[in-house]
JSON list of C-alpha atoms in Angstrom, two decimals:
[
{"chain": "A", "resi": 11, "resn": "MET", "atom": "CA", "xyz": [9.01, 0.65, 11.14]},
{"chain": "A", "resi": 12, "resn": "ARG", "atom": "CA", "xyz": [5.57, 2.21, 11.11]},
{"chain": "A", "resi": 13, "resn": "ALA", "atom": "CA", "xyz": [3.05, 3.09, 8.44]},
{"chain": "A", "resi": 14, "resn": "GLY", "atom": "CA", "xyz": [0.09, 5.43, 8.61]},
{"chain": "A", "resi": 15, "resn": "PHE", "atom": "CA", "xyz": [-2.77, 5.92, 6.19]},
{"chain": "A", "resi": 16, "resn": "VAL", "atom": "CA", "xyz": [-4.68, 9.02, 5.10]},
{"chain": "A", "resi": 17, "resn": "VAL", "atom": "CA", "xyz": [-7.95, 8.24, 3.37]},
{"chain": "A", "resi": 18, "resn": "SER", "atom": "CA", "xyz": [-10.11, 11.34, 2.86]},
{"chain": "A", "resi": 19, "resn": "LYS", "atom": "CA", "xyz": [-13.83, 11.58, 2.21]},
{"chain": "A", "resi": 20, "resn": "ALA", "atom": "CA", "xyz": [-13.00, 12.12, -1.46]},
{"chain": "A", "resi": 21, "resn": "VAL", "atom": "CA", "xyz": [-12.27, 8.37, -1.65]},
{"chain": "A", "resi": 22, "resn": "GLY", "atom": "CA", "xyz": [-15.88, 7.47, -0.87]},
{"chain": "A", "resi": 23, "resn": "THR", "atom": "CA", "xyz": [-18.26, 6.56, 1.91]},
{"chain": "A", "resi": 24, "resn": "ALA", "atom": "CA", "xyz": [-17.05, 5.43, 5.34]},
{"chain": "A", "resi": 25, "resn": "VAL", "atom": "CA", "xyz": [-17.41, 1.80, 4.27]},
{"chain": "A", "resi": 26, "resn": "THR", "atom": "CA", "xyz": [-15.29, 2.40, 1.17]},
{"chain": "A", "resi": 27, "resn": "ARG", "atom": "CA", "xyz": [-12.65, 4.36, 3.10]},
{"chain": "A", "resi": 28, "resn": "ASN", "atom": "CA", "xyz": [-12.34, 1.59, 5.68]},
{"chain": "A", "resi": 29, "resn": "LEU", "atom": "CA", "xyz": [-12.05, -1.04, 2.95]},
{"chain": "A", "resi": 30, "resn": "VAL", "atom": "CA", "xyz": [-9.25, 0.95, 1.31]},
{"chain": "A", "resi": 31, "resn": "LYS", "atom": "CA", "xyz": [-7.45, 1.31, 4.66]},
{"chain": "A", "resi": 32, "resn": "ARG", "atom": "CA", "xyz": [-7.72, -2.43, 5.36]},
{"chain": "A", "resi": 33, "resn": "ARG", "atom": "CA", "xyz": [-6.38, -3.28, 1.90]},
{"chain": "A", "resi": 34, "resn": "LEU", "atom": "CA", "xyz": [-3.49, -0.84, 2.20]},
{"chain": "A", "resi": 35, "resn": "ARG", "atom": "CA", "xyz": [-2.67, -2.04, 5.72]},
{"chain": "A", "resi": 36, "resn": "HIS", "atom": "CA", "xyz": [-2.55, -5.64, 4.46]},
{"chain": "A", "resi": 37, "resn": "LEU", "atom": "CA", "xyz": [-0.32, -4.69, 1.53]},
{"chain": "A", "resi": 38, "resn": "MET", "atom": "CA", "xyz": [2.05, -2.61, 3.67]},
{"chain": "A", "resi": 39, "resn": "ARG", "atom": "CA", "xyz": [2.42, -5.39, 6.24]},
{"chain": "A", "resi": 40, "resn": "GLU", "atom": "CA", "xyz": [4.08, -7.53, 3.55]},
{"chain": "A", "resi": 41, "resn": "ARG", "atom": "CA", "xyz": [6.39, -4.69, 2.51]},
{"chain": "A", "resi": 42, "resn": "LEU", "atom": "CA", "xyz": [7.57, -3.28, 5.85]},
{"chain": "A", "resi": 43, "resn": "SER", "atom": "CA", "xyz": [10.68, -5.46, 5.79]},
{"chain": "A", "resi": 44, "resn": "ALA", "atom": "CA", "xyz": [11.89, -3.56, 2.69]},
{"chain": "A", "resi": 45, "resn": "LEU", "atom": "CA", "xyz": [11.98, -0.27, 4.64]},
{"chain": "A", "resi": 46, "resn": "PRO", "atom": "CA", "xyz": [15.00, 0.88, 6.62]},
{"chain": "A", "resi": 47, "resn": "ALA", "atom": "CA", "xyz": [14.82, 0.35, 10.40]},
{"chain": "A", "resi": 48, "resn": "GLY", "atom": "CA", "xyz": [12.95, 3.12, 12.19]},
{"chain": "A", "resi": 49, "resn": "SER", "atom": "CA", "xyz": [11.12, 4.28, 9.08]},
{"chain": "A", "resi": 50, "resn": "LEU", "atom": "CA", "xyz": [7.86, 6.19, 9.28]},
{"chain": "A", "resi": 51, "resn": "VAL", "atom": "CA", "xyz": [5.76, 6.06, 6.11]},
{"chain": "A", "resi": 52, "resn": "VAL", "atom": "CA", "xyz": [2.46, 7.82, 5.43]},
{"chain": "A", "resi": 53, "resn": "VAL", "atom": "CA", "xyz": [0.37, 6.46, 2.56]},
{"chain": "A", "resi": 54, "resn": "ARG", "atom": "CA", "xyz": [-2.23, 8.86, 1.17]},
{"chain": "A", "resi": 55, "resn": "ALA", "atom": "CA", "xyz": [-5.04, 7.26, -0.80]},
{"chain": "A", "resi": 56, "resn": "LEU", "atom": "CA", "xyz": [-6.17, 9.30, -3.79]},
{"chain": "A", "resi": 57, "resn": "PRO", "atom": "CA", "xyz": [-9.88, 9.47, -4.75]},
{"chain": "A", "resi": 58, "resn": "GLY", "atom": "CA", "xyz": [-9.49, 6.68, -7.33]},
{"chain": "A", "resi": 59, "resn": "ALA", "atom": "CA", "xyz": [-8.46, 4.20, -4.62]},
{"chain": "A", "resi": 60, "resn": "GLY", "atom": "CA", "xyz": [-12.11, 3.67, -3.70]},
{"chain": "A", "resi": 61, "resn": "THR", "atom": "CA", "xyz": [-12.88, 2.07, -7.05]},
{"chain": "A", "resi": 62, "resn": "ALA", "atom": "CA", "xyz": [-9.47, 0.45, -7.61]},
{"chain": "A", "resi": 63, "resn": "GLY", "atom": "CA", "xyz": [-9.18, -3.31, -7.41]},
{"chain": "A", "resi": 64, "resn": "HIS", "atom": "CA", "xyz": [-6.71, -5.18, -5.25]},
{"chain": "A", "resi": 65, "resn": "ASP", "atom": "CA", "xyz": [-4.25, -5.65, -8.11]},
{"chain": "A", "resi": 66, "resn": "GLU", "atom": "CA", "xyz": [-4.30, -1.96, -8.99]},
{"chain": "A", "resi": 67, "resn": "LEU", "atom": "CA", "xyz": [-3.71, -0.91, -5.37]},
{"chain": "A", "resi": 68, "resn": "THR", "atom": "CA", "xyz": [-0.84, -3.40, -5.16]},
{"chain": "A", "resi": 69, "resn": "ARG", "atom": "CA", "xyz": [0.76, -2.06, -8.33]},
{"chain": "A", "resi": 70, "resn": "ASP", "atom": "CA", "xyz": [0.36, 1.58, -7.26]},
{"chain": "A", "resi": 71, "resn": "LEU", "atom": "CA", "xyz": [1.74, 0.96, -3.77]},
{"chain": "A", "resi": 72, "resn": "ASP", "atom": "CA", "xyz": [4.73, -0.96, -5.15]},
{"chain": "A", "resi": 73, "resn": "THR", "atom": "CA", "xyz": [5.42, 1.85, -7.62]},
{"chain": "A", "resi": 74, "resn": "ALA", "atom": "CA", "xyz": [5.32, 4.46, -4.85]},
{"chain": "A", "resi": 75, "resn": "LEU", "atom": "CA", "xyz": [7.60, 2.42, -2.58]},
{"chain": "A", "resi": 76, "resn": "ARG", "atom": "CA", "xyz": [10.02, 1.79, -5.45]},
{"chain": "A", "resi": 77, "resn": "ARG", "atom": "CA", "xyz": [10.26, 5.54, -6.05]},
{"chain": "A", "resi": 78, "resn": "LEU", "atom": "CA", "xyz": [10.73, 6.17, -2.34]},
{"chain": "A", "resi": 79, "resn": "LEU", "atom": "CA", "xyz": [13.42, 3.53, -1.89]},
{"chain": "A", "resi": 80, "resn": "GLY", "atom": "CA", "xyz": [15.17, 3.96, -5.21]},
{"chain": "A", "resi": 81, "resn": "GLY", "atom": "CA", "xyz": [14.01, 0.70, -6.77]},
{"chain": "A", "resi": 82, "resn": "ALA", "atom": "CA", "xyz": [14.26, -1.80, -3.89]},
{"chain": "A", "resi": 83, "resn": "VAL", "atom": "CA", "xyz": [10.91, -3.28, -2.89]},
{"chain": "A", "resi": 84, "resn": "HIS", "atom": "CA", "xyz": [10.81, -6.91, -1.85]},
{"chain": "A", "resi": 85, "resn": "GLY", "atom": "CA", "xyz": [7.28, -7.82, -0.86]},
{"chain": "A", "resi": 86, "resn": "LYS", "atom": "CA", "xyz": [5.57, -11.12, -1.54]},
{"chain": "A", "resi": 87, "resn": "ALA", "atom": "CA", "xyz": [4.00, -9.66, -4.67]},
{"chain": "A", "resi": 88, "resn": "GLU", "atom": "CA", "xyz": [7.44, -8.74, -5.99]},
{"chain": "A", "resi": 89, "resn": "GLU", "atom": "CA", "xyz": [8.79, -12.23, -5.29]},
{"chain": "A", "resi": 90, "resn": "LYS", "atom": "CA", "xyz": [5.91, -13.76, -7.27]},
{"chain": "A", "resi": 91, "resn": "ALA", "atom": "CA", "xyz": [6.56, -11.42, -10.21]},
{"chain": "A", "resi": 92, "resn": "GLU", "atom": "CA", "xyz": [10.23, -12.41, -10.26]},
{"chain": "A", "resi": 93, "resn": "ARG", "atom": "CA", "xyz": [9.44, -16.13, -10.59]}
]
Protein backbone atom coordinates (compact mmCIF):
# COMPACT_ATOMS: atom_id res chain seq x y z
CA MET A 1 0.00 0.00 0.00
CA ARG A 2 1.33 3.41 -0.94
CA ALA A 3 0.11 6.96 -0.53
CA GLY A 4 1.21 10.09 -2.34
CA PHE A 5 0.46 13.72 -1.59
CA VAL A 6 -0.20 16.70 -3.86
CA VAL A 7 0.11 20.03 -2.09
CA SER A 8 0.08 22.97 -4.51
CA LYS A 9 1.30 26.52 -3.97
CA ALA A 10 -2.32 27.52 -3.41
CA VAL A 11 -2.04 25.92 0.05
CA GLY A 12 0.58 28.44 1.17
CA THR A 13 4.29 29.03 1.46
CA ALA A 14 6.84 26.22 1.24
CA VAL A 15 6.89 25.96 5.03
CA THR A 16 3.10 25.63 5.16
CA ARG A 17 3.02 23.09 2.32
CA ASN A 18 5.65 20.94 4.02
CA LEU A 19 3.76 21.11 7.32
CA VAL A 20 0.58 19.96 5.58
CA LYS A 21 2.45 17.09 3.89
CA ARG A 22 3.97 15.98 7.21
CA ARG A 23 0.58 16.06 8.93
CA LEU A 24 -1.11 14.13 6.12
CA ARG A 25 1.72 11.58 5.99
CA HIS A 26 1.37 11.00 9.74
CA LEU A 27 -2.41 10.60 9.47
CA MET A 28 -2.20 8.24 6.49
CA ARG A 29 0.39 6.05 8.20
CA GLU A 30 -2.24 5.17 10.82
CA ARG A 31 -4.86 4.42 8.16
CA LEU A 32 -2.92 2.38 5.60
CA SER A 33 -4.03 -0.88 7.20
CA ALA A 34 -7.64 -0.06 6.24
CA LEU A 35 -6.75 -0.04 2.53
CA PRO A 36 -6.80 -3.16 0.36
CA ALA A 37 -3.41 -4.76 -0.33
CA GLY A 38 -1.57 -3.14 -3.22
CA SER A 39 -3.55 0.09 -3.03
CA LEU A 40 -2.20 3.34 -4.41
CA VAL A 41 -3.82 6.47 -2.96
CA VAL A 42 -3.15 10.09 -3.89
CA VAL A 43 -4.26 12.72 -1.39
CA ARG A 44 -4.68 16.23 -2.80
CA ALA A 45 -4.63 19.03 -0.26
CA LEU A 46 -7.04 21.85 -1.03
CA PRO A 47 -6.07 25.50 -0.33
CA GLY A 48 -7.84 25.48 3.05
CA ALA A 49 -5.52 22.74 4.34
CA GLY A 50 -2.84 25.33 5.08
CA THR A 51 -4.95 26.97 7.77
CA ALA A 52 -6.74 23.82 8.97
CA GLY A 53 -5.91 22.42 12.37
CA HIS A 54 -4.89 18.85 13.05
CA ASP A 55 -8.42 17.82 14.06
CA GLU A 56 -9.93 19.29 10.90
CA LEU A 57 -7.38 17.53 8.66
CA THR A 58 -8.08 14.28 10.50
CA ARG A 59 -11.83 14.63 10.04
CA ASP A 60 -11.50 15.54 6.35
CA LEU A 61 -9.10 12.69 5.60
CA ASP A 62 -11.31 10.17 7.40
CA THR A 63 -14.35 11.42 5.46
CA ALA A 64 -12.52 11.06 2.15
CA LEU A 65 -11.28 7.56 2.99
CA ARG A 66 -14.75 6.53 4.15
CA ARG A 67 -16.19 7.63 0.80
CA LEU A 68 -13.41 5.83 -1.06
CA LEU A 69 -13.79 2.58 0.87
CA GLY A 70 -17.54 2.61 1.28
CA GLY A 71 -17.59 3.35 5.00
CA ALA A 72 -14.75 1.21 6.37
CA VAL A 73 -11.93 3.24 7.93
CA HIS A 74 -10.23 1.85 11.00
CA GLY A 75 -7.47 4.22 12.05
CA LYS A 76 -6.49 5.04 15.61
CA ALA A 77 -8.69 8.13 15.48
CA GLU A 78 -11.69 6.00 14.54
CA GLU A 79 -11.00 3.56 17.38
CA LYS A 80 -10.94 6.44 19.88
CA ALA A 81 -14.24 7.80 18.55
CA GLU A 82 -15.88 4.39 18.94
CA ARG A 83 -14.96 4.15 22.64
